[in-house]
Amino acid sequence: MTGSFARASLAAATLFALAAPAVAHSTLEVQQAALGASYKAVLRIPHGCGTEATHTVRVQIPEGFYNVKPMPKAGWTLQTVTGPYENTYVNHGKGVSEGVTEIVWSEGNLPNEFYDEFVFRGTFADTLEEGPFYFPAIQECANGEEAWTDVSGSGDMPAPSLTLVAGGGDAHAHHGVMAAPAGTNIGDLTISGAFTRATLPNAPVAGGFLTLINTGAQDDILIAVETPMAREGQIHEMAMDGDVMKMRQLRDGLLIPAGETVVLEPGGYHMMFMGLTGPIAEGDAVPVTLTFERAGTITLDLIAAGSAADAPAEDHSAHMGH
C-alpha cells in the first residue's frame, strides 16, 4: 500500500476521535466479476467526513487490474497516477507492463447529506486467484479524511471489494458481471435471458424480465430487486381477473419451486422499476441486484432491447403513486 494511503489511515483515525463514526460504508455497486474479464467499477461514496463535504476521492488500483480508464465527472478534476506493474499482461495481443495505479477526482463538492458515484473500468488478469479483491479508497475533506483501506475483511473501515470468480466455458462477462443470456448460476439457481426495454423520455417505470431455473431439492424465493436506475424495485404479477388483466405486487416475493422453471415475461411475472432516474436507451446495460431467500444476492445486467414505443401496450397506471 502506498505511503499516502498509510498516512490517510492515521488521519482517519484522528478524525474519528473527533466525530461520530459513519454508518454507511463505501462500496462497489457490482460485487462479482470474472477472472480475465473487463469490469466497470462504480464506487459509491455514501457521505462526507463527519459533517464536512468531500472534495477529493482517491482510489488505489491494485496489481492485477490493468488497462484502467476512469470516467470524467462533471464538476470534478480528474487525474491519474501511473507506474510499472509487477507483471506483464496481454491486452489485444500486446504486452502491458505499466498503467494507472491511482485515480484522483478532486476540486469537487459532495455534501455529507448526499451520496455519489465514481466510475472507472479495467480488466482483471486471469492469473489472479478467486476470492475477494479490494480497491482501497480515500475521501478527503476540509479538516480530515475517511480512509476505506482495510483489506483484512474485519475492520471498521473496509476497502470497497468484490468477489472474483472463474469465467465459465459458455458464460461471458458484460461490464464485469456474469451476463445472464448465457446462463448465470447462484446457489441452485440458473438465471438466463435477462433483458429490459428501452423507455420513452420521462417514462416513470420500466420492466425487467428473465428466466429462473431451480435445479435444487428445496424451494427458493426471489424476495427483492433493486437498481440504481430507479427509486424502487418491485416484483409483480399480471393475471386475468375475469375479463380484466390486473397487476399486483408480490410483497412476499416470487416462489421458485424446487426442480421447476419460473419465467418473468411481459404479461406475467415481471420486475418493475419505479421512479426511473433517467431514460433507458436500446443497448444500455441496466445493473440489477436480485436477492433470493436461499441462494443469496447477485448483480447482473439487463440489456435494453427494442423501445417502449414498439413494445406491446401495457397498462402501468397501477404503479403510479407507489
PDB file of C-alpha atoms in Angstrom:
ATOM      1  CA  MET A   1       0.000   0.000   0.000  1.00  0.00           C
ATOM      2  CA  THR A   2       1.340   3.452  -0.864  1.00  0.00           C
ATOM      3  CA  GLY A   3       2.611   5.898   1.735  1.00  0.00           C
ATOM      4  CA  SER A   4      -0.260   8.278   1.075  1.00  0.00           C
ATOM      5  CA  PHE A   5      -2.757   5.554   1.979  1.00  0.00           C
ATOM      6  CA  ALA A   6      -0.869   4.700   5.189  1.00  0.00           C
ATOM      7  CA  ARG A   7      -0.827   8.370   6.216  1.00  0.00           C
ATOM      8  CA  ALA A   8      -4.522   8.625   5.377  1.00  0.00           C
ATOM      9  CA  SER A   9      -5.332   5.726   7.690  1.00  0.00           C
ATOM     10  CA  LEU A  10      -3.714   7.586  10.603  1.00  0.00           C
ATOM     11  CA  ALA A  11      -5.527  10.797   9.700  1.00  0.00           C
ATOM     12  CA  ALA A  12      -8.813   8.950   9.516  1.00  0.00           C
ATOM     13  CA  ALA A  13      -8.274   7.519  12.993  1.00  0.00           C
ATOM     14  CA  THR A  14      -7.691  11.035  14.329  1.00  0.00           C
ATOM     15  CA  LEU A  15     -10.820  12.299  12.644  1.00  0.00           C
ATOM     16  CA  PHE A  16     -12.965   9.585  14.172  1.00  0.00           C
ATOM     17  CA  ALA A  17     -11.818  10.603  17.625  1.00  0.00           C
ATOM     18  CA  LEU A  18     -13.489  13.964  16.976  1.00  0.00           C
ATOM     19  CA  ALA A  19     -16.605  12.953  15.059  1.00  0.00           C
ATOM     20  CA  ALA A  20     -19.180  10.170  15.272  1.00  0.00           C
ATOM     21  CA  PRO A  21     -18.368   7.190  13.064  1.00  0.00           C
ATOM     22  CA  ALA A  22     -20.142   6.915   9.728  1.00  0.00           C
ATOM     23  CA  VAL A  23     -22.929   4.392   9.402  1.00  0.00           C
ATOM     24  CA  ALA A  24     -22.641   3.517   5.711  1.00  0.00           C
ATOM     25  CA  HIS A  25     -19.514   2.111   4.103  1.00  0.00           C
ATOM     26  CA  SER A  26     -18.027   2.945   0.739  1.00  0.00           C
ATOM     27  CA  THR A  27     -18.854   0.043  -1.585  1.00  0.00           C
ATOM     28  CA  LEU A  28     -18.776  -1.152  -5.177  1.00  0.00           C
ATOM     29  CA  GLU A  29     -22.124  -1.390  -6.922  1.00  0.00           C
ATOM     30  CA  VAL A  30     -21.313  -4.671  -8.713  1.00  0.00           C
ATOM     31  CA  GLN A  31     -19.734  -7.111  -6.279  1.00  0.00           C
ATOM     32  CA  GLN A  32     -18.807 -10.022  -8.514  1.00  0.00           C
ATOM     33  CA  ALA A  33     -16.579 -10.234 -11.595  1.00  0.00           C
ATOM     34  CA  ALA A  34     -14.978 -12.909 -13.739  1.00  0.00           C
ATOM     35  CA  LEU A  35     -11.265 -13.558 -13.964  1.00  0.00           C
ATOM     36  CA  GLY A  36      -9.884 -12.403 -17.306  1.00  0.00           C
ATOM     37  CA  ALA A  37     -12.922 -10.174 -17.930  1.00  0.00           C
ATOM     38  CA  SER A  38     -13.453  -6.449 -18.158  1.00  0.00           C
ATOM     39  CA  TYR A  39     -15.149  -4.777 -15.200  1.00  0.00           C
ATOM     40  CA  LYS A  40     -16.958  -1.475 -14.779  1.00  0.00           C
ATOM     41  CA  ALA A  41     -16.401  -0.302 -11.211  1.00  0.00           C
ATOM     42  CA  VAL A  42     -18.991   2.050  -9.744  1.00  0.00           C
ATOM     43  CA  LEU A  43     -17.610   3.277  -6.422  1.00  0.00           C
ATOM     44  CA  ARG A  44     -20.344   4.524  -4.090  1.00  0.00           C
ATOM     45  CA  ILE A  45     -19.368   7.269  -1.626  1.00  0.00           C
ATOM     46  CA  PRO A  46     -22.213   7.408   0.936  1.00  0.00           C
ATOM     47  CA  HIS A  47     -21.398  10.567   2.931  1.00  0.00           C
ATOM     48  CA  GLY A  48     -18.739  13.129   3.803  1.00  0.00           C
ATOM     49  CA  CYS A  49     -16.336  13.309   6.766  1.00  0.00           C
ATOM     50  CA  GLY A  50     -18.469  13.808   9.834  1.00  0.00           C
ATOM     51  CA  THR A  51     -20.430  16.914   8.785  1.00  0.00           C
ATOM     52  CA  GLU A  52     -17.947  18.101   6.170  1.00  0.00           C
ATOM     53  CA  ALA A  53     -18.231  17.760   2.404  1.00  0.00           C
ATOM     54  CA  THR A  54     -15.878  15.533   0.433  1.00  0.00           C
ATOM     55  CA  HIS A  55     -13.726  17.451  -2.047  1.00  0.00           C
ATOM     56  CA  THR A  56     -11.366  14.663  -3.218  1.00  0.00           C
ATOM     57  CA  VAL A  57     -11.771  10.932  -3.835  1.00  0.00           C
ATOM     58  CA  ARG A  58      -8.709   8.716  -4.346  1.00  0.00           C
ATOM     59  CA  VAL A  59      -8.833   5.096  -5.472  1.00  0.00           C
ATOM     60  CA  GLN A  60      -5.831   2.776  -5.371  1.00  0.00           C
ATOM     61  CA  ILE A  61      -5.567   0.320  -8.289  1.00  0.00           C
ATOM     62  CA  PRO A  62      -4.047  -2.960  -7.054  1.00  0.00           C
ATOM     63  CA  GLU A  63      -1.827  -5.265  -9.093  1.00  0.00           C
ATOM     64  CA  GLY A  64      -3.809  -7.498 -11.426  1.00  0.00           C
ATOM     65  CA  PHE A  65      -6.357  -4.885 -12.558  1.00  0.00           C
ATOM     66  CA  TYR A  66      -4.954  -3.349 -15.729  1.00  0.00           C
ATOM     67  CA  ASN A  67      -5.929  -1.246 -18.762  1.00  0.00           C
ATOM     68  CA  VAL A  68      -7.674   1.125 -16.349  1.00  0.00           C
ATOM     69  CA  LYS A  69      -9.700   4.063 -17.664  1.00  0.00           C
ATOM     70  CA  PRO A  70     -11.545   6.386 -15.250  1.00  0.00           C
ATOM     71  CA  MET A  71     -14.698   8.269 -16.224  1.00  0.00           C
ATOM     72  CA  PRO A  72     -14.569  12.094 -16.016  1.00  0.00           C
ATOM     73  CA  LYS A  73     -17.079  13.564 -13.582  1.00  0.00           C
ATOM     74  CA  ALA A  74     -18.777  16.911 -14.101  1.00  0.00           C
ATOM     75  CA  GLY A  75     -17.565  19.486 -11.565  1.00  0.00           C
ATOM     76  CA  TRP A  76     -14.512  17.448 -10.557  1.00  0.00           C
ATOM     77  CA  THR A  77     -10.906  17.479 -11.792  1.00  0.00           C
ATOM     78  CA  LEU A  78      -9.686  14.038 -12.881  1.00  0.00           C
ATOM     79  CA  GLN A  79      -6.056  12.926 -12.553  1.00  0.00           C
ATOM     80  CA  THR A  80      -4.283   9.568 -12.678  1.00  0.00           C
ATOM     81  CA  VAL A  81      -1.021   8.283 -11.227  1.00  0.00           C
ATOM     82  CA  THR A  82       0.774   5.761 -13.430  1.00  0.00           C
ATOM     83  CA  GLY A  83       3.603   3.342 -12.759  1.00  0.00           C
ATOM     84  CA  PRO A  84       5.065  -0.061 -13.615  1.00  0.00           C
ATOM     85  CA  TYR A  85       3.184  -3.294 -12.972  1.00  0.00           C
ATOM     86  CA  GLU A  86       4.829  -6.185 -11.163  1.00  0.00           C
ATOM     87  CA  ASN A  87       3.783  -8.435 -14.041  1.00  0.00           C
ATOM     88  CA  THR A  88       3.163  -8.034 -17.763  1.00  0.00           C
ATOM     89  CA  TYR A  89      -0.385  -8.529 -19.036  1.00  0.00           C
ATOM     90  CA  VAL A  90      -1.667  -9.117 -22.559  1.00  0.00           C
ATOM     91  CA  ASN A  91      -4.177  -6.630 -23.963  1.00  0.00           C
ATOM     92  CA  HIS A  92      -5.366  -7.211 -27.563  1.00  0.00           C
ATOM     93  CA  GLY A  93      -2.218  -9.185 -28.305  1.00  0.00           C
ATOM     94  CA  LYS A  94       0.210  -6.634 -26.862  1.00  0.00           C
ATOM     95  CA  GLY A  95       2.128  -6.794 -23.604  1.00  0.00           C
ATOM     96  CA  VAL A  96       1.181  -4.204 -20.969  1.00  0.00           C
ATOM     97  CA  SER A  97       3.761  -3.615 -18.232  1.00  0.00           C
ATOM     98  CA  GLU A  98       2.626  -0.258 -16.799  1.00  0.00           C
ATOM     99  CA  GLY A  99      -0.543   1.709 -16.284  1.00  0.00           C
ATOM    100  CA  VAL A 100      -2.798   3.527 -13.838  1.00  0.00           C
ATOM    101  CA  THR A 101      -2.048   2.812 -10.177  1.00  0.00           C
ATOM    102  CA  GLU A 102      -4.211   5.527  -8.598  1.00  0.00           C
ATOM    103  CA  ILE A 103      -7.204   7.637  -9.690  1.00  0.00           C
ATOM    104  CA  VAL A 104      -7.912  11.044  -8.148  1.00  0.00           C
ATOM    105  CA  TRP A 105     -11.101  13.063  -8.518  1.00  0.00           C
ATOM    106  CA  SER A 106     -10.524  16.462  -6.851  1.00  0.00           C
ATOM    107  CA  GLU A 107     -11.859  20.004  -6.530  1.00  0.00           C
ATOM    108  CA  GLY A 108     -15.396  18.703  -6.187  1.00  0.00           C
ATOM    109  CA  ASN A 109     -18.115  19.094  -3.574  1.00  0.00           C
ATOM    110  CA  LEU A 110     -20.079  16.181  -2.120  1.00  0.00           C
ATOM    111  CA  PRO A 111     -22.005  17.372   0.965  1.00  0.00           C
ATOM    112  CA  ASN A 112     -22.349  14.942   3.831  1.00  0.00           C
ATOM    113  CA  GLU A 113     -26.127  14.804   3.266  1.00  0.00           C
ATOM    114  CA  PHE A 114     -25.719  13.272  -0.193  1.00  0.00           C
ATOM    115  CA  TYR A 115     -24.202  10.221  -1.885  1.00  0.00           C
ATOM    116  CA  ASP A 116     -22.417   9.991  -5.226  1.00  0.00           C
ATOM    117  CA  GLU A 117     -20.728   7.526  -7.563  1.00  0.00           C
ATOM    118  CA  PHE A 118     -17.277   7.488  -9.188  1.00  0.00           C
ATOM    119  CA  VAL A 119     -16.720   5.231 -12.187  1.00  0.00           C
ATOM    120  CA  PHE A 120     -13.710   3.520 -13.735  1.00  0.00           C
ATOM    121  CA  ARG A 121     -13.158   0.369 -15.726  1.00  0.00           C
ATOM    122  CA  GLY A 122     -10.392  -2.102 -16.457  1.00  0.00           C
ATOM    123  CA  THR A 123      -9.618  -5.800 -16.845  1.00  0.00           C
ATOM    124  CA  PHE A 124      -8.917  -8.463 -14.245  1.00  0.00           C
ATOM    125  CA  ALA A 125      -5.916 -10.673 -15.023  1.00  0.00           C
ATOM    126  CA  ASP A 126      -6.806 -14.330 -15.432  1.00  0.00           C
ATOM    127  CA  THR A 127      -3.810 -15.151 -13.217  1.00  0.00           C
ATOM    128  CA  LEU A 128      -5.474 -13.703 -10.109  1.00  0.00           C
ATOM    129  CA  GLU A 129      -6.960 -16.020  -7.504  1.00  0.00           C
ATOM    130  CA  GLU A 130     -10.681 -16.445  -6.945  1.00  0.00           C
ATOM    131  CA  GLY A 131     -11.999 -14.639  -3.886  1.00  0.00           C
ATOM    132  CA  PRO A 132     -12.120 -11.073  -2.540  1.00  0.00           C
ATOM    133  CA  PHE A 133     -10.401  -8.228  -4.395  1.00  0.00           C
ATOM    134  CA  TYR A 134     -10.101  -4.776  -2.823  1.00  0.00           C
ATOM    135  CA  PHE A 135      -9.940  -1.222  -4.201  1.00  0.00           C
ATOM    136  CA  PRO A 136      -8.772   0.942  -1.247  1.00  0.00           C
ATOM    137  CA  ALA A 137     -10.340   4.407  -1.404  1.00  0.00           C
ATOM    138  CA  ILE A 138      -9.935   7.690   0.476  1.00  0.00           C
ATOM    139  CA  GLN A 139     -12.282  10.643   0.887  1.00  0.00           C
ATOM    140  CA  GLU A 140     -10.595  13.949   1.632  1.00  0.00           C
ATOM    141  CA  CYS A 141     -12.469  16.780   3.331  1.00  0.00           C
ATOM    142  CA  ALA A 142     -11.501  20.235   4.639  1.00  0.00           C
ATOM    143  CA  ASN A 143     -10.290  19.034   8.050  1.00  0.00           C
ATOM    144  CA  GLY A 144      -9.929  15.302   7.725  1.00  0.00           C
ATOM    145  CA  GLU A 145     -10.219  12.146   5.676  1.00  0.00           C
ATOM    146  CA  GLU A 146     -12.104   8.868   5.664  1.00  0.00           C
ATOM    147  CA  ALA A 147      -9.828   6.041   4.563  1.00  0.00           C
ATOM    148  CA  TRP A 148     -11.675   2.974   3.300  1.00  0.00           C
ATOM    149  CA  THR A 149      -8.423   0.998   3.164  1.00  0.00           C
ATOM    150  CA  ASP A 150      -8.770  -2.042   5.427  1.00  0.00           C
ATOM    151  CA  VAL A 151      -8.282  -5.187   3.323  1.00  0.00           C
ATOM    152  CA  SER A 152      -8.487  -7.633   6.244  1.00  0.00           C
ATOM    153  CA  GLY A 153     -12.236  -8.061   5.863  1.00  0.00           C
ATOM    154  CA  SER A 154     -12.828  -7.440   9.561  1.00  0.00           C
ATOM    155  CA  GLY A 155     -12.112  -3.748  10.188  1.00  0.00           C
ATOM    156  CA  ASP A 156     -14.395  -0.767  10.725  1.00  0.00           C
ATOM    157  CA  MET A 157     -13.203   0.957   7.529  1.00  0.00           C
ATOM    158  CA  PRO A 158     -13.286  -1.848   4.934  1.00  0.00           C
ATOM    159  CA  ALA A 159     -11.912  -1.180   1.474  1.00  0.00           C
ATOM    160  CA  PRO A 160     -14.550  -1.469  -1.269  1.00  0.00           C
ATOM    161  CA  SER A 161     -14.421  -5.034  -2.541  1.00  0.00           C
ATOM    162  CA  LEU A 162     -15.861  -7.599  -4.903  1.00  0.00           C
ATOM    163  CA  THR A 163     -15.537 -11.338  -5.367  1.00  0.00           C
ATOM    164  CA  LEU A 164     -13.568 -12.736  -8.309  1.00  0.00           C
ATOM    165  CA  VAL A 165     -14.898 -15.955  -9.834  1.00  0.00           C
ATOM    166  CA  ALA A 166     -13.624 -18.215 -12.586  1.00  0.00           C
ATOM    167  CA  GLY A 167     -15.028 -17.444 -16.041  1.00  0.00           C
ATOM    168  CA  GLY A 168     -17.381 -20.200 -17.227  1.00  0.00           C
ATOM    169  CA  GLY A 169     -16.973 -22.024 -20.508  1.00  0.00           C
ATOM    170  CA  ASP A 170     -20.051 -20.556 -22.220  1.00  0.00           C
ATOM    171  CA  ALA A 171     -20.748 -17.767 -19.778  1.00  0.00           C
ATOM    172  CA  HIS A 172     -19.270 -14.396 -20.514  1.00  0.00           C
ATOM    173  CA  ALA A 173     -18.798 -11.138 -18.714  1.00  0.00           C
ATOM    174  CA  HIS A 174     -20.519  -7.876 -19.538  1.00  0.00           C
ATOM    175  CA  HIS A 175     -19.061  -4.874 -17.730  1.00  0.00           C
ATOM    176  CA  GLY A 176     -17.619  -7.293 -15.198  1.00  0.00           C
ATOM    177  CA  VAL A 177     -20.905  -9.048 -14.425  1.00  0.00           C
ATOM    178  CA  MET A 178     -21.562 -12.605 -15.491  1.00  0.00           C
ATOM    179  CA  ALA A 179     -24.043 -11.950 -18.273  1.00  0.00           C
ATOM    180  CA  ALA A 180     -27.365 -13.691 -17.896  1.00  0.00           C
ATOM    181  CA  PRO A 181     -28.198 -14.629 -21.520  1.00  0.00           C
ATOM    182  CA  ALA A 182     -25.583 -17.423 -21.441  1.00  0.00           C
ATOM    183  CA  GLY A 183     -26.707 -18.644 -18.021  1.00  0.00           C
ATOM    184  CA  THR A 184     -25.545 -17.361 -14.638  1.00  0.00           C
ATOM    185  CA  ASN A 185     -25.546 -19.597 -11.581  1.00  0.00           C
ATOM    186  CA  ILE A 186     -26.076 -18.672  -7.949  1.00  0.00           C
ATOM    187  CA  GLY A 187     -26.654 -21.485  -5.491  1.00  0.00           C
ATOM    188  CA  ASP A 188     -29.063 -23.956  -7.093  1.00  0.00           C
ATOM    189  CA  LEU A 189     -30.471 -21.314  -9.420  1.00  0.00           C
ATOM    190  CA  THR A 190     -29.645 -20.632 -13.060  1.00  0.00           C
ATOM    191  CA  ILE A 191     -30.566 -17.203 -14.437  1.00  0.00           C
ATOM    192  CA  SER A 192     -30.843 -16.653 -18.196  1.00  0.00           C
ATOM    193  CA  GLY A 193     -32.427 -14.421 -20.822  1.00  0.00           C
ATOM    194  CA  ALA A 194     -32.286 -11.231 -18.744  1.00  0.00           C
ATOM    195  CA  PHE A 195     -33.486  -8.097 -20.540  1.00  0.00           C
ATOM    196  CA  THR A 196     -35.383  -4.860 -20.157  1.00  0.00           C
ATOM    197  CA  ARG A 197     -36.897  -2.444 -22.665  1.00  0.00           C
ATOM    198  CA  ALA A 198     -35.821   0.967 -23.804  1.00  0.00           C
ATOM    199  CA  THR A 199     -38.087   3.678 -22.419  1.00  0.00           C
ATOM    200  CA  LEU A 200     -39.612   6.816 -23.797  1.00  0.00           C
ATOM    201  CA  PRO A 201     -38.343  10.174 -22.470  1.00  0.00           C
ATOM    202  CA  ASN A 202     -39.699  10.938 -18.975  1.00  0.00           C
ATOM    203  CA  ALA A 203     -41.127   7.434 -18.569  1.00  0.00           C
ATOM    204  CA  PRO A 204     -41.609   6.807 -14.821  1.00  0.00           C
ATOM    205  CA  VAL A 205     -41.289   2.996 -14.847  1.00  0.00           C
ATOM    206  CA  ALA A 206     -39.596   0.123 -16.671  1.00  0.00           C
ATOM    207  CA  GLY A 207     -39.932  -3.649 -16.592  1.00  0.00           C
ATOM    208  CA  GLY A 208     -37.372  -6.411 -16.156  1.00  0.00           C
ATOM    209  CA  PHE A 209     -37.587  -9.975 -17.450  1.00  0.00           C
ATOM    210  CA  LEU A 210     -35.587 -13.211 -17.113  1.00  0.00           C
ATOM    211  CA  THR A 211     -35.842 -16.963 -16.596  1.00  0.00           C
ATOM    212  CA  LEU A 212     -35.112 -18.716 -13.281  1.00  0.00           C
ATOM    213  CA  ILE A 213     -34.372 -22.448 -13.111  1.00  0.00           C
ATOM    214  CA  ASN A 214     -34.206 -24.122  -9.704  1.00  0.00           C
ATOM    215  CA  THR A 215     -32.111 -27.297 -10.010  1.00  0.00           C
ATOM    216  CA  GLY A 216     -32.050 -27.892  -6.261  1.00  0.00           C
ATOM    217  CA  ALA A 217     -34.150 -30.015  -3.944  1.00  0.00           C
ATOM    218  CA  GLN A 218     -35.553 -27.034  -1.994  1.00  0.00           C
ATOM    219  CA  ASP A 219     -37.776 -24.133  -2.935  1.00  0.00           C
ATOM    220  CA  ASP A 220     -36.318 -20.649  -3.122  1.00  0.00           C
ATOM    221  CA  ILE A 221     -37.920 -17.199  -3.212  1.00  0.00           C
ATOM    222  CA  LEU A 222     -36.937 -14.059  -5.099  1.00  0.00           C
ATOM    223  CA  ILE A 223     -37.512 -11.583  -2.290  1.00  0.00           C
ATOM    224  CA  ALA A 224     -36.091  -8.274  -3.581  1.00  0.00           C
ATOM    225  CA  VAL A 225     -34.863  -6.489  -6.711  1.00  0.00           C
ATOM    226  CA  GLU A 226     -33.115  -3.130  -6.968  1.00  0.00           C
ATOM    227  CA  THR A 227     -31.252  -0.998  -9.486  1.00  0.00           C
ATOM    228  CA  PRO A 228     -29.501   2.379  -9.299  1.00  0.00           C
ATOM    229  CA  MET A 229     -31.587   3.367 -12.332  1.00  0.00           C
ATOM    230  CA  ALA A 230     -34.768   3.601 -10.233  1.00  0.00           C
ATOM    231  CA  ARG A 231     -36.036   4.744  -6.864  1.00  0.00           C
ATOM    232  CA  GLU A 232     -37.524   1.338  -6.059  1.00  0.00           C
ATOM    233  CA  GLY A 233     -37.649  -2.170  -7.469  1.00  0.00           C
ATOM    234  CA  GLN A 234     -40.689  -4.410  -7.074  1.00  0.00           C
ATOM    235  CA  ILE A 235     -41.793  -7.921  -8.096  1.00  0.00           C
ATOM    236  CA  HIS A 236     -45.158  -8.057  -9.858  1.00  0.00           C
ATOM    237  CA  GLU A 237     -47.682 -10.470 -11.333  1.00  0.00           C
ATOM    238  CA  MET A 238     -50.130  -9.820 -14.159  1.00  0.00           C
ATOM    239  CA  ALA A 239     -53.119 -12.157 -14.329  1.00  0.00           C
ATOM    240  CA  MET A 240     -56.636 -12.203 -15.680  1.00  0.00           C
ATOM    241  CA  ASP A 241     -59.419 -11.399 -13.232  1.00  0.00           C
ATOM    242  CA  GLY A 242     -62.476 -12.338 -15.265  1.00  0.00           C
ATOM    243  CA  ASP A 243     -62.136 -10.291 -18.452  1.00  0.00           C
ATOM    244  CA  VAL A 244     -59.749  -7.771 -16.911  1.00  0.00           C
ATOM    245  CA  MET A 245     -55.958  -8.004 -16.772  1.00  0.00           C
ATOM    246  CA  LYS A 246     -54.842  -6.857 -13.331  1.00  0.00           C
ATOM    247  CA  MET A 247     -51.421  -6.290 -11.852  1.00  0.00           C
ATOM    248  CA  ARG A 248     -50.360  -6.744  -8.242  1.00  0.00           C
ATOM    249  CA  GLN A 249     -47.159  -6.504  -6.274  1.00  0.00           C
ATOM    250  CA  LEU A 250     -45.853  -9.748  -4.776  1.00  0.00           C
ATOM    251  CA  ARG A 251     -44.872  -8.329  -1.409  1.00  0.00           C
ATOM    252  CA  ASP A 252     -43.831 -11.758  -0.087  1.00  0.00           C
ATOM    253  CA  GLY A 253     -41.647 -12.429  -3.112  1.00  0.00           C
ATOM    254  CA  LEU A 254     -41.821 -14.859  -6.021  1.00  0.00           C
ATOM    255  CA  LEU A 255     -41.681 -18.590  -5.275  1.00  0.00           C
ATOM    256  CA  ILE A 256     -39.230 -20.644  -7.361  1.00  0.00           C
ATOM    257  CA  PRO A 257     -40.216 -24.271  -6.653  1.00  0.00           C
ATOM    258  CA  ALA A 258     -37.568 -26.979  -6.470  1.00  0.00           C
ATOM    259  CA  GLY A 259     -36.925 -28.592  -9.842  1.00  0.00           C
ATOM    260  CA  GLU A 260     -39.038 -26.066 -11.749  1.00  0.00           C
ATOM    261  CA  THR A 261     -38.602 -23.100 -14.096  1.00  0.00           C
ATOM    262  CA  VAL A 262     -40.193 -19.697 -13.498  1.00  0.00           C
ATOM    263  CA  VAL A 263     -40.296 -17.209 -16.357  1.00  0.00           C
ATOM    264  CA  LEU A 264     -40.561 -13.469 -15.800  1.00  0.00           C
ATOM    265  CA  GLU A 265     -42.017 -12.102 -19.022  1.00  0.00           C
ATOM    266  CA  PRO A 266     -44.333  -9.373 -20.351  1.00  0.00           C
ATOM    267  CA  GLY A 267     -47.897 -10.179 -19.386  1.00  0.00           C
ATOM    268  CA  GLY A 268     -46.915 -12.426 -16.467  1.00  0.00           C
ATOM    269  CA  TYR A 269     -44.465 -12.304 -13.586  1.00  0.00           C
ATOM    270  CA  HIS A 270     -42.015  -9.431 -14.007  1.00  0.00           C
ATOM    271  CA  MET A 271     -39.790  -6.965 -12.212  1.00  0.00           C
ATOM    272  CA  MET A 272     -40.920  -3.343 -12.120  1.00  0.00           C
ATOM    273  CA  PHE A 273     -38.551  -0.422 -11.573  1.00  0.00           C
ATOM    274  CA  MET A 274     -40.375   2.580 -10.129  1.00  0.00           C
ATOM    275  CA  GLY A 275     -39.240   6.186 -10.362  1.00  0.00           C
ATOM    276  CA  LEU A 276     -36.601   5.943 -13.087  1.00  0.00           C
ATOM    277  CA  THR A 277     -33.657   8.294 -12.662  1.00  0.00           C
ATOM    278  CA  GLY A 278     -33.363   8.709 -16.435  1.00  0.00           C
ATOM    279  CA  PRO A 279     -34.345   7.149 -19.761  1.00  0.00           C
ATOM    280  CA  ILE A 280     -33.098   3.714 -20.825  1.00  0.00           C
ATOM    281  CA  ALA A 281     -31.778   3.556 -24.388  1.00  0.00           C
ATOM    282  CA  GLU A 282     -31.684   0.480 -26.601  1.00  0.00           C
ATOM    283  CA  GLY A 283     -28.463  -1.427 -25.934  1.00  0.00           C
ATOM    284  CA  ASP A 284     -27.992   0.002 -22.427  1.00  0.00           C
ATOM    285  CA  ALA A 285     -26.857  -2.389 -19.709  1.00  0.00           C
ATOM    286  CA  VAL A 286     -29.013  -1.833 -16.616  1.00  0.00           C
ATOM    287  CA  PRO A 287     -27.415  -3.326 -13.464  1.00  0.00           C
ATOM    288  CA  VAL A 288     -29.953  -5.117 -11.274  1.00  0.00           C
ATOM    289  CA  THR A 289     -29.367  -6.780  -7.913  1.00  0.00           C
ATOM    290  CA  LEU A 290     -31.503  -9.835  -7.134  1.00  0.00           C
ATOM    291  CA  THR A 291     -31.858 -11.179  -3.604  1.00  0.00           C
ATOM    292  CA  PHE A 292     -33.030 -14.745  -3.014  1.00  0.00           C
ATOM    293  CA  GLU A 293     -34.070 -16.240   0.314  1.00  0.00           C
ATOM    294  CA  ARG A 294     -31.711 -19.229  -0.009  1.00  0.00           C
ATOM    295  CA  ALA A 295     -29.280 -18.568  -2.860  1.00  0.00           C
ATOM    296  CA  GLY A 296     -28.273 -15.083  -1.706  1.00  0.00           C
ATOM    297  CA  THR A 297     -27.599 -11.946  -3.748  1.00  0.00           C
ATOM    298  CA  ILE A 298     -26.267 -11.454  -7.267  1.00  0.00           C
ATOM    299  CA  THR A 299     -25.912  -8.428  -9.550  1.00  0.00           C
ATOM    300  CA  LEU A 300     -26.280  -8.775 -13.317  1.00  0.00           C
ATOM    301  CA  ASP A 301     -27.022  -6.613 -16.331  1.00  0.00           C
ATOM    302  CA  LEU A 302     -30.368  -6.381 -18.099  1.00  0.00           C
ATOM    303  CA  ILE A 303     -29.719  -5.429 -21.722  1.00  0.00           C
ATOM    304  CA  ALA A 304     -32.289  -2.988 -23.110  1.00  0.00           C
ATOM    305  CA  ALA A 305     -33.966  -4.395 -26.225  1.00  0.00           C
ATOM    306  CA  GLY A 306     -36.324  -2.513 -28.501  1.00  0.00           C
ATOM    307  CA  SER A 307     -38.131   0.635 -27.470  1.00  0.00           C
ATOM    308  CA  ALA A 308     -41.202   1.137 -25.336  1.00  0.00           C
ATOM    309  CA  ALA A 309     -42.914   2.702 -28.341  1.00  0.00           C
ATOM    310  CA  ASP A 310     -42.584  -0.564 -30.302  1.00  0.00           C
ATOM    311  CA  ALA A 311     -43.486  -2.858 -27.413  1.00  0.00           C
ATOM    312  CA  PRO A 312     -46.995  -4.220 -26.870  1.00  0.00           C
ATOM    313  CA  ALA A 313     -49.056  -1.762 -24.875  1.00  0.00           C
ATOM    314  CA  GLU A 314     -49.158  -2.422 -21.154  1.00  0.00           C
ATOM    315  CA  ASP A 315     -51.145  -0.506 -18.584  1.00  0.00           C
ATOM    316  CA  HIS A 316     -48.736   0.694 -15.871  1.00  0.00           C
ATOM    317  CA  SER A 317     -51.161   3.094 -14.255  1.00  0.00           C
ATOM    318  CA  ALA A 318     -51.459   0.780 -11.275  1.00  0.00           C
ATOM    319  CA  HIS A 319     -47.785   1.501 -10.462  1.00  0.00           C
ATOM    320  CA  MET A 320     -48.182   5.230 -10.119  1.00  0.00           C
ATOM    321  CA  GLY A 321     -48.082   6.606  -6.611  1.00  0.00           C
ATOM    322  CA  HIS A 322     -46.328   3.622  -5.008  1.00  0.00           C
TER     323      HIS A 322
END
